[in-house]
XYZ file of C-alpha atoms in Angstrom:
443
model
C 101.446 -8.090 85.994
C 98.782 -7.055 88.531
C 100.200 -4.865 91.310
C 99.741 -5.874 94.931
C 98.030 -3.914 97.692
C 100.426 -1.772 99.752
C 102.143 -3.355 102.727
C 100.375 -2.590 105.994
C 103.516 -1.188 107.603
C 103.880 1.285 104.748
C 100.271 2.394 105.189
C 100.685 2.770 108.953
C 103.862 4.794 108.477
C 102.144 7.107 105.977
C 99.188 7.571 108.334
C 101.440 8.337 111.323
C 103.373 10.856 109.246
C 100.108 12.555 108.199
C 98.787 12.824 111.770
C 102.097 14.198 113.068
C 102.226 16.713 110.217
C 98.710 17.968 110.961
C 99.419 18.388 114.670
C 102.585 20.358 113.858
C 100.478 22.932 111.976
C 98.167 23.862 114.858
C 95.672 22.609 117.451
C 94.063 20.121 115.073
C 92.517 16.762 115.690
C 92.673 14.409 112.741
C 91.916 10.920 111.493
C 93.120 8.814 108.599
C 90.880 6.433 106.677
C 92.429 4.003 104.193
C 90.683 1.573 101.838
C 92.298 -0.904 99.426
C 90.526 -3.338 97.101
C 91.752 -6.171 94.928
C 89.245 -7.725 92.521
C 88.866 -9.873 89.415
C 85.752 -10.199 87.253
C 84.754 -12.443 84.334
C 81.589 -12.267 82.259
C 80.188 -14.155 79.272
C 77.607 -12.965 76.732
C 75.648 -15.661 74.919
C 78.257 -18.170 76.114
C 81.155 -16.167 74.654
C 83.774 -14.364 76.775
C 82.884 -10.679 77.113
C 84.836 -9.112 80.003
C 87.947 -10.101 81.910
C 89.027 -7.457 84.404
C 91.435 -7.458 87.315
C 92.505 -4.440 89.331
C 93.981 -3.251 92.588
C 92.936 0.167 93.898
C 93.668 2.039 97.087
C 93.256 5.504 98.555
C 94.180 7.114 101.838
C 92.256 10.080 103.210
C 92.938 12.611 105.950
C 90.354 14.649 107.871
C 91.542 17.648 109.900
C 89.276 19.236 112.550
C 90.045 22.529 114.272
C 88.826 23.593 117.755
C 85.750 25.282 116.222
C 84.569 22.142 114.442
C 85.727 23.180 110.996
C 86.563 20.116 108.916
C 88.772 19.634 105.902
C 89.374 16.418 103.994
C 91.724 15.349 101.236
C 92.794 11.979 99.835
C 95.365 10.443 97.527
C 96.673 7.153 96.165
C 100.272 8.352 96.570
C 101.803 6.903 99.737
C 105.166 8.620 99.261
C 106.171 11.325 101.732
C 105.594 13.992 99.060
C 102.132 12.582 98.345
C 101.211 12.555 102.036
C 102.549 16.101 102.534
C 100.300 17.382 99.749
C 97.324 15.535 101.269
C 98.015 17.208 104.627
C 98.321 20.647 103.040
C 95.011 20.295 101.180
C 93.209 18.899 104.203
C 94.259 21.809 106.415
C 93.544 24.339 103.663
C 90.036 22.908 103.211
C 89.534 22.994 106.967
C 90.354 26.718 107.151
C 87.676 27.663 104.587
C 84.875 25.441 105.946
C 82.125 26.523 108.333
C 82.482 26.015 112.111
C 80.258 23.307 113.588
C 80.051 22.786 117.331
C 78.583 19.306 116.879
C 81.652 17.806 115.197
C 83.435 15.299 117.428
C 85.997 12.522 117.219
C 85.604 9.195 118.939
C 87.521 8.507 122.131
C 87.035 4.964 123.265
C 88.256 1.422 123.363
C 88.183 -0.943 120.424
C 87.905 -4.684 120.871
C 88.624 -6.930 117.916
C 85.696 -9.164 116.935
C 85.881 -12.038 114.453
C 82.830 -11.484 112.245
C 83.735 -14.263 109.765
C 84.257 -11.770 106.943
C 87.395 -13.313 105.438
C 87.457 -16.558 103.460
C 90.985 -17.454 102.220
C 89.484 -19.783 99.611
C 88.259 -16.709 97.726
C 91.856 -15.614 97.152
C 92.762 -19.039 95.779
C 90.284 -18.794 92.906
C 91.909 -18.900 89.469
C 90.733 -17.267 86.283
C 89.840 -20.729 84.989
C 87.571 -21.284 87.993
C 85.593 -18.134 87.263
C 85.259 -19.121 83.592
C 83.908 -22.520 84.618
C 81.463 -20.898 87.048
C 80.136 -18.649 84.274
C 79.748 -21.568 81.887
C 77.931 -23.627 84.528
C 75.364 -20.860 85.016
C 75.042 -20.424 81.254
C 74.397 -24.114 80.696
C 71.836 -24.411 83.491
C 69.912 -21.330 82.355
C 70.024 -22.096 78.623
C 68.616 -25.600 79.190
C 65.377 -24.225 80.649
C 62.112 -23.994 78.717
C 61.374 -20.686 76.932
C 64.918 -19.345 77.384
C 66.012 -17.915 74.036
C 69.405 -16.649 75.135
C 71.589 -16.167 78.178
C 72.446 -12.523 77.816
C 75.022 -12.567 80.593
C 76.651 -14.848 83.137
C 79.269 -13.329 85.424
C 81.442 -14.051 88.431
C 83.656 -11.718 90.432
C 85.795 -12.074 93.540
C 88.161 -10.027 95.611
C 89.129 -8.645 98.969
C 89.296 -5.285 100.709
C 91.253 -3.841 103.628
C 90.367 -0.841 105.770
C 92.552 1.011 108.257
C 91.500 3.745 110.669
C 93.706 5.755 112.986
C 93.189 9.070 114.765
C 94.932 11.551 117.017
C 92.558 10.346 119.759
C 94.396 7.032 120.050
C 91.981 4.840 118.077
C 93.636 2.495 115.564
C 92.684 -0.775 113.857
C 92.587 -2.823 110.659
C 89.811 -4.891 109.137
C 89.647 -7.037 106.006
C 86.905 -8.757 104.044
C 86.545 -11.039 101.043
C 83.684 -10.843 98.547
C 82.242 -12.945 95.750
C 79.430 -11.934 93.412
C 77.729 -13.805 90.597
C 74.663 -13.467 88.399
C 72.729 -14.438 85.286
C 70.542 -12.478 82.839
C 68.251 -14.291 80.377
C 65.941 -13.475 77.479
C 62.744 -15.551 77.411
C 59.915 -15.888 74.899
C 56.344 -17.173 75.137
C 53.588 -16.834 72.505
C 55.541 -14.153 70.678
C 56.156 -12.116 73.838
C 59.765 -11.583 74.927
C 61.221 -10.270 78.158
C 64.618 -10.043 79.834
C 65.322 -10.574 83.506
C 67.913 -11.957 85.821
C 69.174 -12.590 89.296
C 72.444 -12.118 91.140
C 73.907 -12.527 94.599
C 76.921 -11.448 96.635
C 78.481 -12.724 99.837
C 81.747 -12.940 101.785
C 82.417 -16.646 101.388
C 82.586 -19.296 98.688
C 80.585 -21.570 100.973
C 77.468 -19.529 100.172
C 77.796 -19.767 96.382
C 75.145 -21.816 94.545
C 75.546 -21.378 90.801
C 72.687 -23.647 89.724
C 70.259 -22.099 92.199
C 71.064 -18.588 90.956
C 70.616 -19.571 87.291
C 67.276 -21.248 87.990
C 66.055 -18.277 90.004
C 66.939 -15.916 87.155
C 64.774 -18.013 84.840
C 61.937 -18.363 87.356
C 61.741 -14.647 88.100
C 61.723 -13.748 84.415
C 59.112 -16.370 83.536
C 56.587 -15.238 86.166
C 55.798 -11.947 84.418
C 56.526 -13.076 80.835
C 53.769 -11.840 78.536
C 52.141 -9.992 81.418
C 49.061 -7.773 81.022
C 47.580 -5.208 83.435
C 44.972 -6.234 86.009
C 41.820 -4.140 86.529
C 42.302 -1.077 88.721
C 41.377 -1.727 92.350
C 42.465 -2.755 95.843
C 44.658 -5.843 96.027
C 46.526 -7.969 98.515
C 50.201 -7.849 97.584
C 52.697 -10.638 98.165
C 56.324 -9.534 97.895
C 59.164 -11.980 97.457
C 62.286 -11.414 99.613
C 64.179 -9.431 96.959
C 61.317 -6.986 96.349
C 60.789 -6.724 100.105
C 64.490 -5.857 100.471
C 64.045 -3.011 97.975
C 61.174 -1.692 100.089
C 63.197 -2.154 103.283
C 65.983 0.021 101.899
C 63.523 2.799 101.028
C 61.987 2.651 104.508
C 65.413 2.447 106.121
C 66.412 5.809 104.653
C 63.758 7.381 106.872
C 65.631 6.242 110.006
C 68.885 8.042 109.168
C 69.341 10.780 111.769
C 70.920 13.082 109.184
C 67.688 12.907 107.155
C 65.608 13.574 110.271
C 67.680 16.591 111.341
C 67.451 18.022 107.815
C 63.636 17.563 107.746
C 63.948 14.969 104.979
C 62.113 12.157 106.749
C 58.438 11.678 107.546
C 59.575 10.051 110.828
C 60.746 13.347 112.296
C 59.342 13.760 115.838
C 58.013 10.173 115.814
C 60.620 8.476 118.014
C 58.739 6.137 120.365
C 55.579 6.104 118.244
C 54.204 3.177 116.267
C 54.831 3.861 112.576
C 54.306 0.384 111.126
C 52.413 -2.855 111.625
C 53.491 -4.772 114.716
C 54.675 -7.655 112.520
C 57.153 -5.363 110.720
C 60.426 -4.708 112.532
C 63.545 -3.350 110.832
C 66.990 -4.048 112.229
C 70.365 -2.548 111.361
C 73.131 -4.744 112.735
C 76.754 -4.051 111.888
C 77.956 -7.240 113.538
C 76.131 -9.997 111.695
C 78.722 -12.703 111.002
C 79.609 -13.226 107.346
C 77.583 -10.306 105.936
C 78.881 -7.758 103.469
C 77.742 -4.799 105.567
C 79.426 -6.030 108.741
C 82.389 -4.359 110.386
C 83.696 -4.030 113.913
C 83.801 -0.256 113.518
C 82.319 2.508 111.394
C 84.053 5.240 109.391
C 84.656 7.310 112.543
C 86.151 4.443 114.528
C 82.979 3.876 116.579
C 82.101 0.221 117.368
C 79.053 -0.999 115.456
C 75.896 -2.284 117.189
C 72.158 -2.969 116.841
C 69.992 0.176 117.057
C 66.783 2.171 116.290
C 67.418 5.567 114.694
C 70.874 5.552 113.116
C 73.553 8.049 114.175
C 77.096 9.131 113.464
C 78.966 11.232 116.045
C 77.747 14.625 114.797
C 74.071 13.728 114.555
C 74.234 11.874 117.858
C 75.488 15.020 119.569
C 72.653 17.038 118.012
C 70.150 14.539 119.423
C 71.881 14.199 122.786
C 72.538 10.461 122.369
C 75.496 8.188 121.618
C 76.614 7.292 118.128
C 75.252 3.954 116.921
C 78.358 3.300 114.806
C 76.664 4.184 111.516
C 79.139 6.647 110.037
C 79.995 6.052 106.393
C 82.446 7.885 104.150
C 84.857 7.510 101.316
C 88.497 8.424 101.855
C 87.789 11.830 100.293
C 84.518 12.782 102.009
C 83.288 13.823 105.431
C 81.366 11.285 107.545
C 77.601 10.909 107.117
C 75.017 8.401 108.359
C 74.410 5.109 106.544
C 73.417 1.479 106.935
C 75.433 -1.578 107.879
C 73.237 -4.684 107.442
C 69.629 -3.518 107.198
C 66.969 -6.232 107.271
C 63.466 -7.283 108.285
C 63.131 -9.327 111.444
C 61.896 -12.729 110.179
C 58.420 -13.947 111.073
C 56.809 -17.230 110.065
C 55.792 -18.820 106.774
C 57.199 -18.963 103.257
C 56.445 -17.350 99.928
C 54.492 -20.446 98.826
C 52.497 -20.350 102.069
C 51.391 -16.798 101.319
C 50.614 -17.546 97.672
C 48.598 -20.642 98.614
C 46.418 -18.701 101.060
C 42.750 -18.396 99.976
C 41.773 -15.673 97.529
C 43.489 -13.819 94.705
C 46.626 -11.833 95.375
C 49.225 -9.935 93.368
C 52.652 -11.532 93.556
C 55.144 -8.714 92.938
C 58.540 -9.664 91.489
C 59.771 -6.207 90.487
C 59.230 -2.610 91.599
C 60.278 0.281 89.383
C 60.897 3.903 90.299
C 61.580 3.407 94.019
C 63.937 6.409 93.900
C 60.869 8.621 93.357
C 59.362 7.921 96.808
C 58.958 11.239 98.662
C 60.736 10.771 102.024
C 58.986 13.774 103.598
C 55.367 13.045 102.689
C 55.803 9.297 102.147
C 53.816 9.442 98.903
C 54.803 7.014 96.148
C 53.745 5.761 92.730
C 55.727 2.745 91.555
C 55.652 0.616 88.443
C 55.407 -3.110 89.098
C 55.127 -6.509 87.495
C 54.623 -10.065 88.659
C 51.578 -12.341 88.591
C 47.945 -12.563 89.723
C 47.811 -15.745 91.800
C 45.179 -18.063 93.168
C 47.956 -20.311 94.491
C 51.693 -20.855 94.072
C 51.013 -22.938 90.946
C 48.039 -21.047 89.478
C 48.822 -17.597 88.146
C 48.690 -15.328 85.141
C 51.512 -12.893 84.305
C 51.000 -9.234 85.154
C 52.818 -6.148 83.861
C 52.066 -2.497 83.186
C 50.585 -1.739 86.613
C 51.202 1.066 89.102
C 51.130 0.773 92.881
C 50.352 4.077 94.599
C 49.818 5.278 98.151
C 51.650 6.491 101.236
C 54.618 4.731 102.815
C 53.274 5.112 106.363
C 49.962 3.554 105.337
C 51.799 0.786 103.484
C 53.871 -0.087 106.562
C 50.718 -0.249 108.666
C 49.079 -2.636 106.177
C 51.796 -5.322 106.385
C 49.901 -8.338 107.726
C 52.527 -11.104 107.487
C 56.301 -11.409 107.310
C 57.865 -14.721 106.347
C 60.679 -16.613 107.980
C 62.652 -16.786 104.723
C 65.186 -14.003 105.314
C 67.617 -13.514 102.424
C 70.253 -10.854 101.971
C 70.793 -8.996 98.716
C 74.074 -7.219 99.220
C 73.755 -5.445 102.565
C 69.928 -5.401 102.675
C 67.805 -8.355 103.785
C 64.173 -9.097 103.020
C 61.552 -11.733 103.803
C 58.413 -12.642 101.899
C 55.754 -10.158 102.909
C 51.964 -9.728 102.648
C 50.457 -6.226 102.407
C 46.667 -5.830 102.466
C 44.364 -3.415 100.598
C 46.860 -1.644 98.348
C 45.656 0.576 95.495
C 46.745 -0.726 92.096
C 46.170 1.095 88.814
C 45.907 -1.168 85.771
C 43.415 -1.589 82.959
């Protein structure tokens, strides 16, 4: 029988015991960060059951900070008094051997509860049979489409998570969130050419689930580049769909992390207040978007989330002489660092079809490969891509085996249009996007 997540009172008691124990050992400040997750996942391969997993996991972590800014962290899944005592001992021991850092701080402030629509009780009422039916629905829709030779995978998962934060500075609160995820992968064939592709989505609520739409999009995205050949090397206008744009947004977003800037790992160092992109391209990181997976009332240091420019945790904010933007992230067993909440492009006007129907040829990009190789310091990149060469939304020929190369700063400046079709893929959102005069290497 699947175990249940620990009772909140038990977690609070363990956290209080840990904080008291740390304070009894010396002039330490400390915080406790607890995460618990309950999830169930079903997948089918070629219409036959493949995976059926259900699990409940939790961990509680303690960070101790001495007056010199030394930090030590330890975590455990043992909520017994003996387990918490060992966690305290390791946290303090790790603190004693770490380096002093005068920029380390803990948050002192007020917390106001905000309903961000992150919890859907209907998710917890889903049965195993429901998930099986969802998978079969996606399989049937995808397999009925032209040129689909097999549905390699159809999957559906659901669950919930709870987070608890408490510190010696008087900050304490809980937050919970539900999540559903689903996706389809297909193998397609045309004129002897075969390719595999897919599509998946994730959200907080069952209200946002559209099984048929996801299955059809998996087929559509795979079909666009099926049997693709390289285009001649040259300068092209690129049209990115929202998912590919979201991939690019995430790469660009990394440049705005203050930890990267302070470590000289971002080409945006010393560019605060300067124009670094086209005026139609605006990135937003908003930790309080209702119903989004990246939303939370607070970050991993207890700081309220907000909308911002450069992204800071407490340490990097102190280095820069500004306030934290509520962008601390951490696991229960790691020190805080800077990360995203909900990162997305500010929507403009127009749709993907509008951009594809515009006069002249353009490269419609449905997949970018090798985005992890982008150099964040120089901005140089060379990415594999595939998609289609389009005269309109209905006239195209498949394209594959091409490379898009250039500099990220130049690329951001060449964005000429951003659509109004914002879609989120996990915690990153993208809109259809047009980028002019991009170097493409092909045949």
